[in-house]
Short mmCIF file of C-alpha atoms in Angstrom, two decimals:
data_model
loop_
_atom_site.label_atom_id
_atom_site.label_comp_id
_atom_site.label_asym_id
_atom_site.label_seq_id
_atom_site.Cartn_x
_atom_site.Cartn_y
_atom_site.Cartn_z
CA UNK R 1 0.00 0.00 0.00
CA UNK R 2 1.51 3.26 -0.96
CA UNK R 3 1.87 5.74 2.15
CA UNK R 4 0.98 8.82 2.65
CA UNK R 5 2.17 12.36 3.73
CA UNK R 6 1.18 11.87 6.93
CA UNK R 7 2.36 8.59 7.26
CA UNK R 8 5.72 9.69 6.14
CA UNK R 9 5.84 12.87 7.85
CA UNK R 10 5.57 11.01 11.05
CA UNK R 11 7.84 8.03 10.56
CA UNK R 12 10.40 10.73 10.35
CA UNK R 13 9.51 12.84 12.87
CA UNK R 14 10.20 10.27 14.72
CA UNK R 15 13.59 9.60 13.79
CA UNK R 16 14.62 13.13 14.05
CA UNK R 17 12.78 13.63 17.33
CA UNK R 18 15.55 10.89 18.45
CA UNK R 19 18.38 12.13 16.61
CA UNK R 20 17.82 15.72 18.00
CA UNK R 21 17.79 14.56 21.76
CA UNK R 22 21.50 12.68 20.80
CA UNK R 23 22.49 16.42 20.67
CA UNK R 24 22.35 16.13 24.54
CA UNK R 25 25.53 14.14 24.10
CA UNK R 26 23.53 11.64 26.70
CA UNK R 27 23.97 9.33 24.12
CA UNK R 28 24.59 8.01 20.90
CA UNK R 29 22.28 8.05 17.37
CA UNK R 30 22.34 6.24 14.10
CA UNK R 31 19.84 5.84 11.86
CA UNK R 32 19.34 2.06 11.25
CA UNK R 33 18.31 -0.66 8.51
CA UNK R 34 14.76 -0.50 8.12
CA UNK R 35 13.82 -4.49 7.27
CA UNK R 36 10.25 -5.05 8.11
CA UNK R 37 9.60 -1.51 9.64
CA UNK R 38 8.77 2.44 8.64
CA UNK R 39 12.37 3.42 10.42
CA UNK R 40 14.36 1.92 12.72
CA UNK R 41 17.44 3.75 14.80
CA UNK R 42 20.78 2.52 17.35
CA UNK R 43 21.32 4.42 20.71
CA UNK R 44 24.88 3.99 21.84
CA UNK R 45 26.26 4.57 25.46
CA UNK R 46 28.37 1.88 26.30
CA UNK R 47 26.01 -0.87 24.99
CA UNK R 48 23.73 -0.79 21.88
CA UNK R 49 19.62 -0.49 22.07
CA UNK R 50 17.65 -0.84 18.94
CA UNK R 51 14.69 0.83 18.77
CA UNK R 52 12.12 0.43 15.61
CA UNK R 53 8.73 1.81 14.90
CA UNK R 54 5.61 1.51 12.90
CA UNK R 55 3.26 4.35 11.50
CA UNK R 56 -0.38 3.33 11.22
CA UNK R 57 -2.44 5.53 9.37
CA UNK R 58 -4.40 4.61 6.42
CA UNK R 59 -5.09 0.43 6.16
CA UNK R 60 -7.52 0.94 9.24
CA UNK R 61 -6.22 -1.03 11.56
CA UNK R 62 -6.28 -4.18 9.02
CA UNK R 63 -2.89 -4.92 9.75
CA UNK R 64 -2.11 -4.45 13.59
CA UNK R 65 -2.16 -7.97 14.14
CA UNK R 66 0.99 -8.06 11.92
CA UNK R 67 2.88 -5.21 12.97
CA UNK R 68 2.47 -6.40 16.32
CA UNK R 69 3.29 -9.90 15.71
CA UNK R 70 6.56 -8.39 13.91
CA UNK R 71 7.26 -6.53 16.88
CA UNK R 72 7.20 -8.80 19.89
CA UNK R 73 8.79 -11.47 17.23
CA UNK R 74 12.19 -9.80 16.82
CA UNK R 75 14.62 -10.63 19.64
CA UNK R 76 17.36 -7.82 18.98
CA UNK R 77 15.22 -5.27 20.11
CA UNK R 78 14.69 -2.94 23.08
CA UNK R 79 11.60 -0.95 22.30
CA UNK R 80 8.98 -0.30 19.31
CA UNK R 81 7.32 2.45 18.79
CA UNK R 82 4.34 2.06 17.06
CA UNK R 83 2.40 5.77 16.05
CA UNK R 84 -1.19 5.67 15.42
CA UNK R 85 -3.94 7.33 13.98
CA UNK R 86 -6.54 8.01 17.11
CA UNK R 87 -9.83 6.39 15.67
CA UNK R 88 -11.56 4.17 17.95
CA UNK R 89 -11.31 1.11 15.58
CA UNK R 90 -7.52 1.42 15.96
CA UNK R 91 -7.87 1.81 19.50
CA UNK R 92 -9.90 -0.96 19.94
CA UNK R 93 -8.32 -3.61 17.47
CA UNK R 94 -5.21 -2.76 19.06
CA UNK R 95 -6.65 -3.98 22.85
CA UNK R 96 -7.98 -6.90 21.54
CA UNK R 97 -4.10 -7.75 19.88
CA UNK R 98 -2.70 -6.86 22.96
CA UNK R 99 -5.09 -9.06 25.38
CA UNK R 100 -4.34 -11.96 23.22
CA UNK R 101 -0.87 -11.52 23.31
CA UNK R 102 -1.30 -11.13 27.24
CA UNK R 103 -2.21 -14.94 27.61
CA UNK R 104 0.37 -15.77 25.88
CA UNK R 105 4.36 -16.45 25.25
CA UNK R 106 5.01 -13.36 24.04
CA UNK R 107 3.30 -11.62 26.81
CA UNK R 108 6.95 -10.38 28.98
CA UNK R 109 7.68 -8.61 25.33
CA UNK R 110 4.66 -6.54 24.85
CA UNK R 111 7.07 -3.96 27.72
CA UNK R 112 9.27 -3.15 24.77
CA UNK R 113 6.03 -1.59 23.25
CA UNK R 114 5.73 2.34 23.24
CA UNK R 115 1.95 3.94 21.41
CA UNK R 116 1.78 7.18 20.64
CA UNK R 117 -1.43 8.16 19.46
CA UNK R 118 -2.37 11.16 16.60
CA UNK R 119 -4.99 13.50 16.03
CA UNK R 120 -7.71 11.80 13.39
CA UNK R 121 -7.67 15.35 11.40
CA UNK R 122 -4.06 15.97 11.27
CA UNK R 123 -2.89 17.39 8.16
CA UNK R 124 0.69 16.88 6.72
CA UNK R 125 -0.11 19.23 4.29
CA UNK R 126 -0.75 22.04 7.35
CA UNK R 127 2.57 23.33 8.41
CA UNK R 128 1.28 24.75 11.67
CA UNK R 129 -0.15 21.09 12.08
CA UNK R 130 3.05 19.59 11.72
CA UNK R 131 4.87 22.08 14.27
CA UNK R 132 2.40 21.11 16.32
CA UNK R 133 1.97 17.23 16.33
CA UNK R 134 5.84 17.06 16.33
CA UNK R 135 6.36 18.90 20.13
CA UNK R 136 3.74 16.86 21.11
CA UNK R 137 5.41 13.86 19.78
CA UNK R 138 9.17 15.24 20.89
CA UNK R 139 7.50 15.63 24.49
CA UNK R 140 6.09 12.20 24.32
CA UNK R 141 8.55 10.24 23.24
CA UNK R 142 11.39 11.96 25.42
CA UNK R 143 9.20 11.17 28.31
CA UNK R 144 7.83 7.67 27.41
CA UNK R 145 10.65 5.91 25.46
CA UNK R 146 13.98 8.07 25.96
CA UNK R 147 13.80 7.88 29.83
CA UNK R 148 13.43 4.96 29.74
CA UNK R 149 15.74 3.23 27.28
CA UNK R 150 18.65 5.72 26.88
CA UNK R 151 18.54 7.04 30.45
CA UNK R 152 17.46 3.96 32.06
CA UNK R 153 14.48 4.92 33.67
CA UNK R 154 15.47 7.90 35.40
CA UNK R 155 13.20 10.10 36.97
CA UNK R 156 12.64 13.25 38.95
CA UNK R 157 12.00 11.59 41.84
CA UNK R 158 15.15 9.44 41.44
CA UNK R 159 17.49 12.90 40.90
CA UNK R 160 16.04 14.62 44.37
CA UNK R 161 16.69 12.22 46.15
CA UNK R 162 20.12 11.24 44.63
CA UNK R 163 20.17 15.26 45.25
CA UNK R 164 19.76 15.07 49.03
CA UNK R 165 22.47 13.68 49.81
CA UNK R 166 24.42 16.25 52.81
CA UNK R 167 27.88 14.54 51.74
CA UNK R 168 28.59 17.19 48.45
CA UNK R 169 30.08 15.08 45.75
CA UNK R 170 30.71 11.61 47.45
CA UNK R 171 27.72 9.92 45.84
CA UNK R 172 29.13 10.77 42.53
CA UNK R 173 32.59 9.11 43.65
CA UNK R 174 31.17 5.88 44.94
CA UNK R 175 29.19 5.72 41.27
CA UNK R 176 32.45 6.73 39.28
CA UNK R 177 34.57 4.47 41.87
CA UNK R 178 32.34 1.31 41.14
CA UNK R 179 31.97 1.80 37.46
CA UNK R 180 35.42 2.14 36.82
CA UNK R 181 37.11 -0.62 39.67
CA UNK R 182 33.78 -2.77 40.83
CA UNK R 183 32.75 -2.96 44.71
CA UNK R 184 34.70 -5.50 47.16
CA UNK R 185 33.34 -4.48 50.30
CA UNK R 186 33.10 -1.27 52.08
CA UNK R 187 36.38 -0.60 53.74
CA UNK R 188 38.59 -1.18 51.03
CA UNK R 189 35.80 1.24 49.00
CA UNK R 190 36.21 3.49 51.58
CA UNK R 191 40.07 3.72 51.74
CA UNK R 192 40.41 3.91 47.92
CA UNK R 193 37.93 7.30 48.11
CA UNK R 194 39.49 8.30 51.30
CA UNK R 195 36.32 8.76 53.10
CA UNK R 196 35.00 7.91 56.50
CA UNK R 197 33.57 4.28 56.67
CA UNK R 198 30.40 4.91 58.30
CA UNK R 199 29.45 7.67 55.62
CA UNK R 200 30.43 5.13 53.07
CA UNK R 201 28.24 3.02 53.75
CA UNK R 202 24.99 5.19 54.16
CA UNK R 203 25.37 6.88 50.95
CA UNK R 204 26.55 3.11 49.49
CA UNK R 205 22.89 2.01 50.81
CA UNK R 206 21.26 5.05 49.81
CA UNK R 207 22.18 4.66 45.92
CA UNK R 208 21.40 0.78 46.42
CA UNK R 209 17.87 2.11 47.33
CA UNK R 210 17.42 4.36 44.52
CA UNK R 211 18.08 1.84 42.24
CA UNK R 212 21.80 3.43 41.16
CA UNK R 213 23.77 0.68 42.30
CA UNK R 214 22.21 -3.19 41.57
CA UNK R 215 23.55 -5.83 43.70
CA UNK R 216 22.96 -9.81 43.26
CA UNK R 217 21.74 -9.73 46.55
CA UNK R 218 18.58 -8.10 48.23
CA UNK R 219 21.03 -7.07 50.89
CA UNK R 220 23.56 -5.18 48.72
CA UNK R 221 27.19 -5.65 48.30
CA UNK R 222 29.40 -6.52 45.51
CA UNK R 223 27.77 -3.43 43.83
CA UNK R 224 27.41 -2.45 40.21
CA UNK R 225 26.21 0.52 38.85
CA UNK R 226 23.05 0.55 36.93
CA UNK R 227 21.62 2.06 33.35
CA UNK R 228 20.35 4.97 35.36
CA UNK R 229 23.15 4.99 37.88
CA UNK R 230 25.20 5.56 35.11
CA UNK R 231 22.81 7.98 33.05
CA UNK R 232 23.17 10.05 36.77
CA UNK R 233 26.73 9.97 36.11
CA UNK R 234 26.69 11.15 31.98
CA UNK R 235 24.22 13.78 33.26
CA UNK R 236 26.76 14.93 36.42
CA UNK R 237 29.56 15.02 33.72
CA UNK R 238 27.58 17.65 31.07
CA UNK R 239 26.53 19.59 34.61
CA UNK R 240 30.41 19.75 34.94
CA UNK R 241 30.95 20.90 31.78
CA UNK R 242 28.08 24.16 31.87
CA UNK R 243 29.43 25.09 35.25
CA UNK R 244 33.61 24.59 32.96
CA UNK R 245 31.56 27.18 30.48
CA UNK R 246 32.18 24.30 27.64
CA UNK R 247 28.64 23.18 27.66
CA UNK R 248 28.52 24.14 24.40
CA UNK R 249 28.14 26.87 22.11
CA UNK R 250 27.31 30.14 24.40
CA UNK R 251 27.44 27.33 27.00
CA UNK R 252 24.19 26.08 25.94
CA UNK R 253 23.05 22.57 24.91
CA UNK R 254 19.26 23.00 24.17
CA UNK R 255 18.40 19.48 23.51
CA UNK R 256 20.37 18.55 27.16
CA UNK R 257 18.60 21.31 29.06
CA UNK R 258 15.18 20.04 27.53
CA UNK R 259 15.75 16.36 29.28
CA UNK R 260 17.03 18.62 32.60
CA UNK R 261 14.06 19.85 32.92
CA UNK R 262 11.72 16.91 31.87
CA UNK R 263 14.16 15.44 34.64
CA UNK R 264 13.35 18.72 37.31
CA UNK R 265 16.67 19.46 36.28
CA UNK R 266 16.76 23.35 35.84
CA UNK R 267 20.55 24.08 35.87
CA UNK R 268 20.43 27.46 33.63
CA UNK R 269 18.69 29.24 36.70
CA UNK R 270 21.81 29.01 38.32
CA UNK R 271 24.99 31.02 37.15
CA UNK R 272 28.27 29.22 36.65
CA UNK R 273 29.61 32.42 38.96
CA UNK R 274 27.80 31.04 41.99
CA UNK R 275 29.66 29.65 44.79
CA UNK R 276 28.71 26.08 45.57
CA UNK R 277 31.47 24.44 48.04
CA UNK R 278 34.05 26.44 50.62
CA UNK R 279 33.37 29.21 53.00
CA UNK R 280 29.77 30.97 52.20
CA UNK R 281 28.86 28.35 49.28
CA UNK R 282 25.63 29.81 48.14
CA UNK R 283 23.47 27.04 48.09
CA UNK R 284 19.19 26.95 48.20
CA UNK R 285 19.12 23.43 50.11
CA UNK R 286 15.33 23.24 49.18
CA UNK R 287 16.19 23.63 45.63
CA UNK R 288 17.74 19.88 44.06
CA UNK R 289 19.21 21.73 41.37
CA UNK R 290 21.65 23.49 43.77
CA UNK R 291 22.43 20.81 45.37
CA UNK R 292 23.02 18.68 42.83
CA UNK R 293 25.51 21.54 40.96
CA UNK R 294 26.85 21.38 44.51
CA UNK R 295 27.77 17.98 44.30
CA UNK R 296 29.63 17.93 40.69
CA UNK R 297 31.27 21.53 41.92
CA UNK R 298 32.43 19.54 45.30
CA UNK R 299 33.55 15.94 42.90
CA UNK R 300 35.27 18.09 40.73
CA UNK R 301 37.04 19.79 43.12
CA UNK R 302 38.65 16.78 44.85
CA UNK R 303 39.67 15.37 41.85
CA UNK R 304 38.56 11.54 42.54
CA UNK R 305 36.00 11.13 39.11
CA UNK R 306 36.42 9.99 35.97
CA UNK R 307 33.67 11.78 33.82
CA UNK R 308 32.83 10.22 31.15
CA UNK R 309 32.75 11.31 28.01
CA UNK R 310 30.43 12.66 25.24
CA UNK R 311 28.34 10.06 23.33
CA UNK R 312 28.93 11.76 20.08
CA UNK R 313 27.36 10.29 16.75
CA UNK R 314 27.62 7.15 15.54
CA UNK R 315 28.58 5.59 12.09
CA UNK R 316 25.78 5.81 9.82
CA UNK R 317 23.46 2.30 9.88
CA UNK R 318 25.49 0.62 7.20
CA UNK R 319 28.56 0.50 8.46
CA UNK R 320 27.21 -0.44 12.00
CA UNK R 321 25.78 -3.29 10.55
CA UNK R 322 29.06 -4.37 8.56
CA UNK R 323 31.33 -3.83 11.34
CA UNK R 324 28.61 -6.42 13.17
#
């Protein structure tokens, strides 16, 4: 069936919508083989995460069964987005697929699946329509899919209380110290950082709570640090570089300060000039964007992170999947 406008307005949109965020050097973006789907695209940190999608707008919900079974039937996948035209036949066909798949096999894969549902009467041909439905979409999609497979489920709640923290800048060395040299047991953990045992091991426990550091036991120990332990420490590292003034461009990273927020995140209210460790830091301790600048002013100051790096683009689809 040939598409149309909308159809392939949207597919993209979609793809750019994820290419754009990349430019919050949070992660990686390539644009993948398409096979059985409308687009398909690779985010990088340090592992791989394909995400494909579907656009359903004109065979009236005819062939849902199918994209779905295609969906949940590919194993090298982490999430499918499937965007759909809002008509109730569409919404209802697509419960029924669903239910059926719930009593199933296949039922632990329907997770991977993100919907994102569009206005019956939108017009590709409308360019105010297509400003429109795309913010929705980028707001969507950031919230719903990014979050959740780039930045490993992070959310607001998760940064506050990682925020809270009245030890500035050792949670951020107990994430950087695990990642880089693993978790033996506290008091080796605790000389290597230099730290006092007993605060060690609260803020140790504390990340274990949050869901920063994952342990094979319920009881913690012989830590490792998590997708969004480790999206907390990408997101530390580009706080680090707007308080350096190398944030980007005019210090600013628009794409990066979108997720902040999303994230209650709202670093640009505070100027890099502010003091945030010594003598008369200047510090809001109801406000978790202080204190979180507080904590990647105090890491950087005592020298004991590694930050990691930029996820800067990847190789074009292609040559991803020749290298493979």
């Amino acid at each position: 069936m040939a598409s149309s406008p909308e159809h392939d307005f949207l597919s993209a949109a979609a793809l750019r919508i994820m290419e754009s965020a990349s430019r919050s050097r949070l992660f990686g973006y390539a644009e993948g083989q398409r096979k059985l789907f409308d687009f398909s695209c690779d985010l990088k940190r340090d592992w791989s995460k394909v995400v494909v999608g579907q656009t359903l707008w004109q065979h009236g919900g005819d062939g849902i069964d199918k994209d779905l079974r295609t969906f949940l039937n590919e194993e090298d996948i982490h999430a499918a987005i499937y965007i759909a035209r809002h008509e109730s036949r569409h919404r209802t066909r697509l419960t029924e697929v669903t239910q059926s798949y719930l009593r199933g096999p296949l039922r632990d894969r329907l997770s991977r699946l993100r919907v994102f549902w569009v206005p019956v009467d939108f017009d590709a041909g409308n360019e105010h329509a297509q400003e429109s439905i795309y913010n929705i979409l980028k707001d969507e999609i950031t919230k719903d899919l990014l979050l959740h497979v780039a930045l490993g489920g992070l959310t607001p709640q998760d940064v506050a209380r990682f925020a809270s923290s009245r030890r500035p800048g050792l949670p951020i060395a107990i994430l950087s110290h695990v990642k880089k040299s693993g978790y033996r047991n506290h008091r080796s953990t605790a000389k290597a950082l230099d730290v006092n045992l007993e605060a060690l091991k609260y803020e140790t426990e504390r990340l274990f709570i949050i869901g920063f550091l994952g342990s094979e036991s319920l009881q913690g120990g012989m830590y490792h640090v998590t997708d969004s332990g480790n999206a907390m420490l990408d997101i530390c590292s580009r706080l680090r570089d707007y308080l350096r003034g190398k944030l980007g461009e005019g210090n600013e990273n628009k794409e990066f300060e979108h997720i902040s927020k999303i994230l209650g995140i709202e670093y640009s209210a505070i100027p890099i000039t502010a003091r945030l460790v010594g003598n008369g830091a200047e510090v809001d301790i109801q406000d978790p964007t202080a204190l979180l600048l507080q904590h990647v002013a105090q890491a950087a100051a005592d020298g004991a992170v590694d930050w990691p790096d930029p996820y800067f683009q990847l190789p074009s689809g292609p040559d991803i999947s020749a290298s493979k």
